[in-house]
Amino acid sequence: MYLYDDLDRTLVAERVADFRDQVGRRLSGELTEDEFKPLRLMNGVYLQLHAYMLRISIPYGTLSSAQLRKLAHVARTYDRGYGHFTTRTNIQFHWIKLEQLPNAMADLASVGMHGMQTSGNNVRNVTTDQWAGVAPDEIEDPRIYAEVIRQHVTLHPEFSFMPRKFKIAVGSAAHDRAALRIHDLALRLHRNGAGELGFEVMVGGGLGRTPFLAKTIKPFLLKRDVLSYVEAVLRTYNQFGRRDNIWKARIKILVHDLGAEAFAKEVETEWRTIKDGPLALDNAVFAEIAGRFRYPDYVPLDDAPRALAEARRADRAFDVWFGNSVTNHKVPGYCIVTLSLKPEGGTPGDATAEQMDAIADLADRYSFGEIRVGHEQNLTLPHVAQRDLPALWRKLADIGVATPNVNLISDIISCPGLDYCSLANARSIPIAQQIASRFRDRNLARELGRLHINISGCINACGHHHVGHIGILGVEKNGEEFYQITLGGKADEDAKLGTLIGPAVPFAQVADVVEDIAAAYVELRERPDELFIDTVQRTGVEPFKERVYATR
Amino acid sequence: MTSPLDQKIKITGPVVVTANRVGDGAVVYRRADGGWSTRLPEAAVTSNVATAREFIAAAVADDLRAVGPYIAPVKLTADGGVQPGNLRELIRLGGPTIDLPVTF
């Protein structure tokens, strides 16, 4: 966990006071909606179909148990008893009343939480690997760099009114769990040939109407230069990014239009003027920030204790869950546990106040009080002693977050879609539920293996459909919901955009189509362990397309 | 964003003016008396462009009570009832089409 200081607390408290005053003036009529809207958006308050929506930032997806309990409190006190974890590792409350928002924000501020920069044309929540700090394949905790950037860009006046929003992700593991290439700016920590640590810098990724994967503009950047280089990228974008057309305003369009090489040249020119200035990361400053991350006092434990093996042998359900939801930890005797927020019949990413409270209690008891949010819309307990797994599993099952479907076909990433969102053209959640129901047979789901489905209810692509192994995009045609299907997308270190397989299909046929695609995969794969995505890459989409449209 | 007053009004059937209530964001419909109601049957309905323009102008001027007004299609039933004219409006009126995790 990162420990906020007085500056953070003061800043958040002052913002709550400002917002309370602004809401009061709006309700009294002193402010018009045109005047108030930019103020509420600066605090993450949107207006959706049914009500105001409050989006709360969860920096690099790390939550303390106290923060999760406070989110439960907000859900229960000011909303309808649940919240929605998003693909940006934030949380949204969909039924907030404007009149009550200042109190909700004051309660959140008491644990250092807020909605700043969860909307608007600024740098949004810096995201990372949900296993940061504990993954065995990690070089260094990427959250330290995410925090350095967070501190620099929070309320930074130069970057508060950019051409469009700006999303940054940081990774430092061999396997990309942060979907780096779909970000406006991504940093990947690695070692160069000389053994030095530095970042690969990627820019211009993003989905939406015009999807692009980020391009590498600097293969190796010394750690000391990371902040000055980020600043140079932001300045270059701020200067040259288009402001005349919202659909062409993201950095991905600028990088595409200029070309990555020319963009990089502009950045380098800017960077040379600032790289040895105050933004060069001083070791002492870096150490101070790193030092504010508190790591658990792990105790020496046996790896793979005998009691765990016995529990796996004794209970098939526990063994299945263990195989699906438990991952190796860098410290012997510990493990990383993923909590599925994708129960059959549920809404992907939703958690009730009762679940949040219970998870906070379990985090205190079993995970040193820490919880993570992943972009897949699941939660993680990052520091669980392996010997505690049987007891933890029973408690997770009791509250409905132990569905053993992580990374399987029913672990669907989905935006809220037309059931909540004012931008959506079609519903997402019912599609996710239909597919999950169709594949409720867990043996079948395991037989299909790793298979990521991503659903977006509009072209803005909050469900990241372009990088789903199966991507589903809702569109509206003559007042009816239709869905375009893409195959072969992926968001890992070998990121790819999916390929559209043909005409959109109606709402009622989407689950059938997914079933056809799954059946085609089973027939096409060369061996049982060839993953769906590997089969698609080997065969191309044509055989799947033939299967899907043969009878349609 | 273009103001609703600057947008060309195209009407192919009966419409109402809808918005969200300022204080709590609830979906509301403009009544003939200039007030707002959460009940669609109480909405003022018109199929006339000039009247719709008057409705939306009055709604925009009522910024203190309603936010984001716009013209939405409705369907009139044989018994004189009013129903939402498309799925989006159906969901705005009736709520999400899925079961909510917690109901009150």
XYZ file of C-alpha atoms in Angstrom:
656
model
C 0.000 0.000 0.000
C 1.050 3.576 -0.649
C 0.683 5.915 2.316
C -0.708 9.297 1.366
C 0.786 12.342 3.033
C -0.659 15.609 4.327
C -0.432 17.217 0.908
C -2.653 14.499 -0.604
C -5.119 14.727 2.263
C -5.291 18.512 2.101
C -5.777 18.493 -1.646
C -8.646 15.999 -1.474
C -10.295 17.765 1.467
C -10.121 21.121 -0.300
C -11.662 19.610 -3.398
C -14.584 18.252 -1.373
C -15.178 21.706 0.097
C -15.039 23.276 -3.368
C -17.440 20.735 -4.772
C -19.868 21.123 -1.876
C -19.996 24.828 -2.637
C -20.443 24.195 -6.367
C -23.281 21.719 -5.823
C -24.962 24.177 -3.476
C -24.763 26.909 -6.098
C -26.086 24.594 -8.782
C -29.055 23.527 -6.659
C -29.841 27.138 -5.769
C -29.765 28.164 -9.414
C -26.676 30.311 -9.089
C -24.885 28.048 -11.563
C -26.428 26.892 -14.819
C -25.833 23.359 -16.054
C -23.475 24.733 -18.692
C -21.427 26.326 -15.930
C -21.690 23.381 -13.569
C -21.032 20.530 -15.986
C -17.260 21.072 -16.330
C -17.014 21.372 -12.553
C -18.830 18.110 -11.894
C -16.870 16.320 -14.587
C -13.636 17.402 -12.908
C -14.851 15.340 -9.980
C -15.914 12.280 -11.913
C -19.632 13.071 -11.872
C -21.373 12.144 -15.109
C -25.038 12.143 -16.011
C -26.145 8.750 -17.249
C -29.489 7.381 -18.356
C -31.099 7.011 -14.953
C -29.133 9.241 -12.629
C -25.811 10.878 -11.942
C -22.861 8.506 -11.955
C -19.818 8.909 -9.730
C -16.551 7.420 -10.910
C -13.913 7.051 -8.226
C -10.249 6.691 -8.973
C -8.369 3.659 -7.702
C -4.737 4.540 -8.412
C -2.954 1.605 -10.045
C -5.795 -0.625 -8.883
C -4.611 -0.836 -5.290
C -7.145 -0.646 -2.477
C -6.793 -0.940 1.278
C -9.426 -2.808 3.241
C -10.432 0.513 4.812
C -10.979 2.002 1.358
C -13.029 -0.981 0.193
C -15.151 -0.737 3.330
C -15.707 2.932 2.569
C -16.780 2.071 -0.966
C -19.251 -0.388 0.552
C -20.503 2.383 2.814
C -20.975 4.738 -0.140
C -22.799 2.024 -2.070
C -25.112 1.364 0.835
C -25.669 4.936 1.997
C -25.833 6.910 -1.229
C -26.411 4.404 -4.001
C -28.363 1.177 -4.440
C -26.086 -1.131 -2.546
C -23.570 -2.030 -5.232
C -20.754 -0.649 -7.338
C -19.240 -1.465 -10.711
C -15.502 -2.042 -11.161
C -14.406 -0.805 -14.563
C -11.838 -1.736 -17.195
C -9.824 1.270 -16.034
C -9.618 -0.298 -12.544
C -11.884 2.399 -11.137
C -15.277 1.973 -9.519
C -18.551 3.590 -10.570
C -21.761 4.183 -8.663
C -24.691 4.507 -11.021
C -27.499 5.889 -8.872
C -25.923 8.784 -6.981
C -28.033 11.859 -6.189
C -26.429 15.228 -6.779
C -27.773 16.490 -3.473
C -25.883 13.749 -1.624
C -22.675 13.792 -3.634
C -20.741 16.201 -1.393
C -21.338 13.958 1.622
C -20.369 10.869 -0.372
C -17.189 12.596 -1.476
C -16.397 13.705 2.064
C -16.745 10.110 3.234
C -14.456 8.940 0.434
C -11.938 11.662 1.241
C -11.625 10.265 4.757
C -9.768 7.309 3.182
C -7.952 9.335 0.518
C -10.354 8.581 -2.330
C -11.861 10.959 -4.864
C -13.163 11.316 -8.404
C -10.570 13.759 -9.675
C -9.297 13.051 -13.178
C -11.741 10.239 -13.773
C -13.261 12.476 -16.428
C -12.102 15.372 -18.559
C -9.239 15.951 -20.942
C -6.479 15.264 -18.472
C -4.279 12.365 -17.434
C -6.581 9.692 -16.074
C -5.914 7.068 -13.446
C -2.495 5.533 -14.125
C -3.024 1.792 -14.308
C -0.730 -1.183 -14.002
C -0.511 -4.909 -13.440
C -2.937 -6.030 -10.726
C -0.189 -8.360 -9.525
C 2.313 -5.522 -9.158
C 4.747 -6.038 -6.330
C 4.012 -9.743 -5.968
C 4.361 -11.319 -9.427
C 7.369 -13.643 -9.759
C 8.083 -12.427 -13.306
C 8.281 -8.773 -12.323
C 11.477 -6.727 -12.407
C 10.408 -4.018 -10.018
C 7.117 -2.772 -8.553
C 5.647 -0.657 -11.402
C 3.332 1.171 -9.004
C 6.253 3.264 -7.792
C 6.550 4.798 -11.253
C 2.792 5.048 -11.584
C 2.791 6.964 -8.307
C 5.593 9.276 -9.474
C 3.507 10.094 -12.543
C 0.297 10.399 -10.516
C 1.868 12.965 -8.238
C 3.213 14.967 -11.163
C 0.043 15.077 -13.245
C -2.516 15.497 -10.465
C -4.153 18.882 -11.075
C -1.168 19.845 -13.239
C -2.424 23.029 -14.925
C -0.588 22.394 -18.178
C -2.228 18.988 -18.555
C -5.741 19.754 -17.339
C -7.107 20.881 -20.711
C -5.443 18.692 -23.297
C -7.061 17.921 -26.658
C -8.609 14.769 -25.133
C -8.248 12.395 -22.239
C -4.936 10.654 -21.721
C -4.468 7.154 -20.333
C -1.127 5.893 -19.054
C -0.188 2.345 -18.048
C 3.014 1.021 -16.541
C 4.234 -2.569 -16.578
C 7.382 -4.306 -15.489
C 6.804 -8.017 -16.019
C 7.622 -10.298 -18.906
C 3.928 -10.999 -19.348
C 1.831 -7.903 -19.974
C -1.149 -7.934 -17.632
C -1.771 -4.184 -17.949
C -2.848 -4.106 -21.634
C -0.026 -1.679 -22.311
C -0.442 -1.375 -26.069
C -3.986 -0.010 -25.886
C -2.927 3.030 -23.896
C -2.146 6.563 -25.006
C 1.217 6.160 -23.317
C 2.662 2.959 -21.941
C 5.901 2.298 -20.121
C 7.425 -1.152 -19.852
C 10.331 -1.615 -17.483
C 13.007 -3.976 -18.764
C 16.762 -4.510 -18.831
C 18.896 -3.520 -21.774
C 21.891 -5.461 -23.083
C 24.125 -3.813 -20.494
C 21.871 -4.958 -17.679
C 20.607 -1.453 -16.945
C 16.980 -0.914 -16.013
C 14.883 1.365 -18.171
C 11.615 1.787 -19.960
C 10.341 0.978 -23.396
C 8.077 3.910 -24.263
C 4.994 3.243 -26.382
C 2.569 5.920 -27.567
C -0.594 6.262 -29.567
C -2.557 3.213 -28.502
C -6.283 3.382 -27.998
C -9.488 1.698 -29.057
C -12.735 3.541 -29.743
C -13.852 4.492 -33.226
C -10.320 4.303 -34.669
C -8.354 1.592 -32.886
C -4.571 1.576 -32.842
C -1.958 -0.316 -30.893
C 0.709 1.872 -29.331
C 3.975 2.168 -31.198
C 7.367 2.081 -29.565
C 9.021 5.477 -29.886
C 11.887 4.830 -27.488
C 13.101 1.307 -26.881
C 15.096 2.202 -23.809
C 14.785 5.151 -21.479
C 16.744 5.344 -18.253
C 14.611 5.310 -15.119
C 15.871 8.744 -14.099
C 14.362 10.182 -17.267
C 10.900 8.707 -17.051
C 9.130 11.782 -15.718
C 10.795 14.246 -18.061
C 10.023 12.004 -21.021
C 6.372 11.631 -19.996
C 6.266 15.411 -19.726
C 7.764 15.759 -23.211
C 5.159 13.369 -24.672
C 2.341 15.254 -22.966
C 3.663 18.609 -24.163
C 4.059 17.380 -27.718
C 0.518 16.042 -27.711
C -0.783 19.204 -26.081
C 0.836 21.297 -28.776
C 0.044 19.274 -31.874
C -3.042 17.231 -30.976
C -6.218 18.230 -32.804
C -8.809 20.242 -30.927
C -11.155 20.822 -33.861
C -12.659 17.345 -34.028
C -13.364 15.225 -30.956
C -13.067 12.021 -33.001
C -9.571 12.934 -34.094
C -8.303 14.460 -30.886
C -6.681 11.476 -29.161
C -2.913 11.087 -29.379
C -3.348 7.926 -31.445
C -4.573 10.054 -34.365
C -1.663 12.460 -34.012
C 0.873 9.637 -33.895
C -0.781 7.966 -36.868
C -0.987 11.167 -38.927
C 2.524 12.357 -38.137
C 4.037 8.895 -38.118
C 5.648 7.434 -35.019
C 9.114 8.465 -36.129
C 8.210 12.115 -36.670
C 6.249 12.177 -33.419
C 9.236 10.698 -31.588
C 11.453 13.373 -33.090
C 9.199 16.118 -31.746
C 9.233 14.481 -28.334
C 13.018 14.172 -28.352
C 13.381 17.855 -29.255
C 11.169 18.837 -26.357
C 12.770 16.322 -24.021
C 16.297 17.552 -24.610
C 15.302 20.932 -23.183
C 13.981 19.488 -19.923
C 15.690 16.159 -19.323
C 18.354 17.488 -16.992
C 16.044 19.880 -15.203
C 13.968 19.364 -12.089
C 12.074 16.432 -13.610
C 15.163 14.226 -13.721
C 14.372 11.666 -11.067
C 16.589 12.358 -8.151
C 17.483 9.188 -6.252
C 16.399 10.716 -2.987
C 12.979 11.700 -4.354
C 12.518 8.313 -5.907
C 13.536 6.608 -2.665
C 11.116 8.788 -0.724
C 8.198 7.803 -2.930
C 9.232 4.152 -3.048
C 9.596 4.242 0.717
C 5.969 5.229 1.117
C 4.926 1.900 -0.339
C 4.495 -0.464 2.576
C 4.980 -4.151 1.909
C 3.672 -6.898 4.152
C 5.799 -8.452 6.820
C 5.801 -11.854 5.220
C 6.694 -14.707 7.513
C 8.786 -17.685 6.425
C 6.380 -20.333 5.192
C 6.716 -23.636 3.420
C 5.955 -23.503 -0.263
C 3.230 -25.940 -1.342
C 2.435 -27.114 2.206
C 1.251 -30.661 2.637
C -2.098 -29.509 4.089
C -2.833 -27.696 0.818
C -2.130 -30.781 -1.254
C -4.366 -32.812 1.028
C -7.165 -30.263 0.764
C -6.921 -30.387 -3.023
C -7.136 -34.155 -3.013
C -10.032 -34.145 -0.575
C -12.272 -31.642 -2.335
C -12.651 -31.571 -6.099
C -14.394 -28.165 -6.074
C -11.546 -26.624 -4.098
C -9.011 -28.194 -6.428
C -10.765 -26.791 -9.497
C -10.888 -23.331 -7.964
C -7.238 -23.576 -6.925
C -6.238 -24.509 -10.455
C -8.182 -21.626 -11.897
C -7.912 -18.708 -9.485
C -4.643 -19.087 -7.582
C -1.319 -17.884 -8.947
C 2.289 -18.078 -7.850
C 3.658 -15.347 -5.604
C 7.228 -14.133 -5.499
C 7.475 -15.014 -1.806
C 7.584 -18.730 -0.944
C 4.532 -19.978 0.911
C 2.294 -17.186 -0.418
C 0.065 -16.916 -3.458
C -2.094 -14.471 -5.401
C -5.837 -15.134 -5.381
C -8.223 -13.789 -8.017
C -11.812 -13.178 -6.951
C -14.196 -13.621 -9.863
C -16.788 -10.869 -10.172
C -18.375 -12.857 -13.005
C -20.907 -15.203 -11.393
C -23.444 -16.743 -13.711
C -26.379 -14.368 -14.002
C -24.421 -11.457 -12.587
C -23.151 -8.243 -14.116
C -19.428 -8.365 -14.923
C -17.535 -6.195 -12.452
C -20.394 -5.583 -10.036
C -19.934 -6.101 -6.305
C -22.504 -5.510 -3.607
C -21.819 -3.552 -0.441
C -22.046 -6.801 1.513
C -19.475 -8.432 -0.755
C -17.159 -5.433 -0.484
C -17.373 -5.467 3.313
C -16.770 -9.201 3.425
C -13.819 -8.982 1.015
C -12.339 -6.180 3.117
C -12.600 -8.403 6.196
C -11.025 -11.320 4.325
C -8.258 -9.042 3.069
C -7.514 -8.050 6.659
C -7.456 -11.644 7.779
C -5.698 -13.251 4.839
C -4.021 -10.604 2.636
C -2.434 -7.984 4.892
C -5.403 -5.685 4.312
C -4.787 -5.208 0.596
C -6.987 -5.711 -2.471
C -6.298 -5.099 -6.143
C -8.575 -4.282 -9.056
C -7.676 -5.639 -12.490
C -8.724 -4.322 -15.876
C -10.522 -7.634 -16.403
C -13.015 -6.408 -13.759
C -12.042 -8.968 -11.138
C -10.472 -8.386 -7.731
C -7.292 -9.856 -6.335
C -6.055 -10.673 -2.856
C -2.325 -10.294 -3.451
C -0.696 -11.753 -0.342
C -2.431 -14.956 0.752
C -0.573 -17.671 2.685
C -0.995 -20.919 0.784
C -1.913 -22.719 3.995
C -4.934 -20.414 4.374
C -6.384 -21.206 0.954
C -8.954 -23.860 1.969
C -10.445 -21.611 4.640
C -10.348 -18.555 2.388
C -11.984 -20.438 -0.494
C -14.958 -21.449 1.645
C -15.487 -17.859 2.719
C -15.136 -16.524 -0.826
C -17.624 -19.123 -2.035
C -20.061 -18.041 0.689
C -20.137 -14.513 -0.741
C -20.245 -15.568 -4.401
C -16.776 -14.556 -5.565
C -15.192 -17.983 -6.002
C -16.607 -18.913 -9.413
C -13.707 -20.840 -10.980
C -13.998 -19.115 -14.346
C -11.028 -16.729 -14.361
C -9.769 -16.358 -17.943
C -12.435 -18.753 -19.200
C -15.279 -18.018 -21.595
C -17.623 -16.694 -18.893
C -14.991 -14.315 -17.450
C -16.420 -11.658 -19.733
C -15.234 -8.061 -19.793
C -18.199 -5.812 -20.377
C -19.056 -2.143 -20.250
C -22.368 -1.145 -18.614
C -23.911 -0.659 -22.069
C -27.374 0.693 -22.762
C -28.709 -0.511 -19.427
C -26.911 2.426 -17.803
C -24.819 4.451 -20.215
C -26.031 7.508 -22.103
C -23.479 6.938 -24.879
C -24.388 3.319 -25.585
C -26.270 2.124 -28.644
C -26.934 -1.391 -27.442
C -26.959 -3.465 -24.287
C -23.836 -5.307 -23.152
C -24.684 -6.912 -19.826
C -27.559 -9.121 -21.045
C -25.304 -10.381 -23.837
C -22.645 -11.278 -21.260
C -25.254 -13.016 -19.146
C -26.621 -15.011 -22.075
C -23.156 -16.208 -23.037
C -22.242 -17.068 -19.443
C -25.478 -19.001 -19.126
C -24.870 -20.848 -22.395
C -21.465 -21.973 -21.112
C -22.511 -22.624 -17.526
C -21.160 -26.174 -17.773
C -17.784 -25.650 -16.134
C -16.321 -28.760 -17.672
C -17.134 -27.359 -21.107
C -15.656 -23.984 -20.172
C -12.461 -25.638 -18.927
C -12.366 -27.756 -22.068
C -12.392 -24.548 -24.114
C -9.588 -23.154 -21.998
C -8.403 -19.565 -21.960
C -10.833 -17.508 -23.976
C -11.455 -13.823 -23.448
C -14.718 -12.250 -24.528
C -14.975 -8.460 -24.474
C -18.247 -6.614 -25.039
C -18.817 -2.920 -25.717
C -22.203 -1.279 -26.110
C -20.882 1.408 -28.429
C -17.918 2.376 -30.518
C -16.220 4.099 -27.574
C -15.060 0.592 -26.639
C -15.044 0.754 -22.839
C -15.360 -3.050 -22.948
C -12.151 -3.218 -25.050
C -13.891 -5.358 -27.661
C -11.113 -4.827 -30.225
C -8.700 -6.833 -28.072
C -11.061 -9.603 -27.027
C -10.258 -13.058 -28.351
C -13.911 -12.751 -29.265
C -14.935 -9.118 -29.457
C -18.564 -8.053 -29.475
C -19.635 -4.531 -30.379
C -23.227 -3.394 -30.036
C -24.601 -1.173 -32.788
C -28.043 0.162 -33.542
C -29.716 -0.476 -36.880
C -33.144 0.968 -37.506
C -33.927 0.942 -33.819
C -32.792 -2.638 -33.257
C -29.713 -3.898 -31.419
C -27.154 -5.669 -33.581
C -23.694 -6.924 -32.687
C -20.501 -7.022 -34.720
C -18.186 -9.912 -33.950
C -14.395 -9.731 -34.151
C -11.931 -12.554 -33.592
C -8.255 -12.729 -32.751
C -7.785 -9.633 -30.624
C -5.496 -9.763 -27.607
C -4.152 -7.253 -25.101
C -1.002 -8.939 -23.844
C 2.668 -8.461 -24.838
C 1.754 -9.680 -28.312
C -1.252 -7.360 -28.617
C -3.440 -7.511 -31.708
C -6.684 -5.963 -32.871
C -9.443 -8.394 -33.739
C -10.736 -8.960 -37.263
C -14.383 -8.405 -38.094
C -15.882 -11.661 -39.333
C -18.957 -10.401 -41.154
C -22.308 -8.655 -40.879
C -23.656 -7.805 -37.442
C -26.072 -10.287 -35.905
C -29.227 -9.505 -33.927
C -29.386 -9.492 -30.119
C -31.073 -12.879 -29.942
C -28.375 -14.607 -31.993
C -25.190 -13.480 -30.244
C -24.939 -16.401 -27.826
C -25.628 -18.799 -30.712
C -22.818 -17.207 -32.688
C -20.404 -17.559 -29.772
C -21.456 -21.187 -29.468
C -20.739 -21.706 -33.164
C -17.333 -20.079 -32.791
C -16.511 -22.287 -29.799
C -17.620 -25.399 -31.696
C -15.522 -24.421 -34.702
C -12.513 -23.929 -32.435
C -12.884 -27.403 -30.934
C -12.925 -28.859 -34.446
C -10.086 -26.702 -35.747
C -7.563 -26.903 -32.941
C -4.643 -29.181 -33.643
C -4.367 -30.489 -30.123
C -6.378 -30.054 -26.919
C -3.946 -27.541 -25.459
C -3.869 -25.249 -28.481
C -5.488 -22.097 -27.097
C -8.430 -20.498 -28.873
C -6.410 -17.406 -29.716
C -3.591 -19.518 -31.146
C -6.028 -21.434 -33.328
C -7.492 -18.188 -34.651
C -4.027 -16.856 -35.386
C -3.062 -20.064 -37.170
C -6.203 -20.450 -39.259
C -7.304 -16.845 -39.674
C -10.950 -15.936 -39.207
C -12.202 -17.529 -42.432
C -13.171 -20.975 -41.079
C -14.957 -19.330 -38.152
C -16.716 -16.960 -40.502
C -17.903 -19.852 -42.645
C -19.255 -21.639 -39.602
C -21.060 -18.582 -38.234
C -22.664 -17.462 -41.485
C -23.343 -20.865 -43.048
C -26.878 -20.878 -41.715
C -27.442 -17.163 -41.260
C -22.212 19.871 -27.762
C -24.850 21.567 -29.872
C -27.635 23.137 -27.846
C -30.982 21.388 -28.333
C -32.276 24.766 -29.527
C -29.792 24.775 -32.390
C -30.541 21.252 -33.518
C -32.798 20.612 -36.448
C -35.980 19.002 -35.222
C -37.054 15.979 -37.193
C -40.261 14.375 -36.088
C -41.856 11.329 -37.644
C -44.477 10.750 -34.984
C -45.520 11.722 -31.491
C -42.801 13.046 -29.183
C -42.302 14.317 -25.668
C -39.562 16.335 -24.011
C -37.564 14.431 -21.439
C -34.613 15.286 -19.192
C -33.077 14.370 -15.845
C -34.067 16.079 -12.629
C -31.284 18.304 -11.319
C -31.301 17.230 -7.690
C -31.262 13.472 -8.082
C -30.897 12.813 -11.804
C -34.230 11.005 -12.063
C -35.753 10.705 -15.523
C -38.501 13.277 -15.957
C -40.968 14.299 -18.663
C -42.223 17.780 -19.441
C -45.915 18.296 -18.636
C -48.233 20.640 -20.502
C -48.352 22.975 -17.483
C -44.578 23.414 -17.629
C -43.867 21.140 -14.704
C -41.941 17.882 -14.796
C -43.125 14.400 -13.921
C -41.440 11.054 -13.520
C -44.559 9.516 -15.104
C -44.544 9.329 -18.886
C -48.375 9.337 -19.202
C -48.345 12.852 -17.731
C -46.035 14.175 -20.451
C -47.188 16.703 -23.022
C -47.229 14.938 -26.378
C -47.024 16.557 -29.774
C -46.478 15.518 -33.368
C -46.001 19.069 -34.523
C -42.518 20.493 -35.128
C -43.388 24.035 -34.069
C -44.941 22.817 -30.840
C -41.996 20.531 -30.154
C -39.732 23.533 -30.658
C -41.750 25.485 -28.103
C -41.571 22.573 -25.658
C -37.819 22.200 -25.933
C -37.238 25.961 -25.681
C -39.253 26.087 -22.470
C -37.447 23.032 -21.126
C -34.016 24.482 -21.857
C -35.037 27.677 -20.056
C -35.976 25.595 -17.016
C -32.354 24.838 -16.222
C -32.861 24.915 -12.474
C -35.144 21.907 -12.438
C -34.101 19.720 -15.360
C -30.813 18.930 -17.053
C -30.136 17.832 -20.618
C -33.619 18.123 -22.150
C -34.252 16.578 -25.526
C -37.085 15.431 -27.727
C -37.834 11.731 -27.469
C -40.192 9.594 -29.541
C -43.194 7.933 -27.956
C -45.863 5.533 -29.120
C -49.524 6.119 -28.503
C -51.585 3.086 -27.671
C -55.113 2.435 -28.834
C -56.494 3.221 -25.386
C -54.753 6.602 -25.330
C -51.714 5.538 -23.348
C -48.162 6.733 -23.980
C -45.207 4.382 -24.240
C -41.501 4.949 -24.911
C -40.710 5.086 -28.604
C -37.420 3.181 -28.564
C -35.306 0.875 -26.425
C -33.218 3.659 -24.926
C -36.334 5.455 -23.741
C -37.837 2.199 -22.530
C -34.758 1.627 -20.370
C -34.768 5.217 -19.119
C -38.367 4.797 -18.039
C -38.253 1.259 -16.716
C -34.675 0.938 -15.518
C -32.025 -1.589 -16.535
C -33.310 -4.707 -18.278
C -31.200 -6.892 -16.015
C -31.650 -7.873 -12.404
C -29.808 -5.451 -10.162
C -27.494 -6.979 -7.567
C -29.551 -5.427 -4.798
C -33.101 -4.206 -5.031
C -34.926 -1.779 -2.818
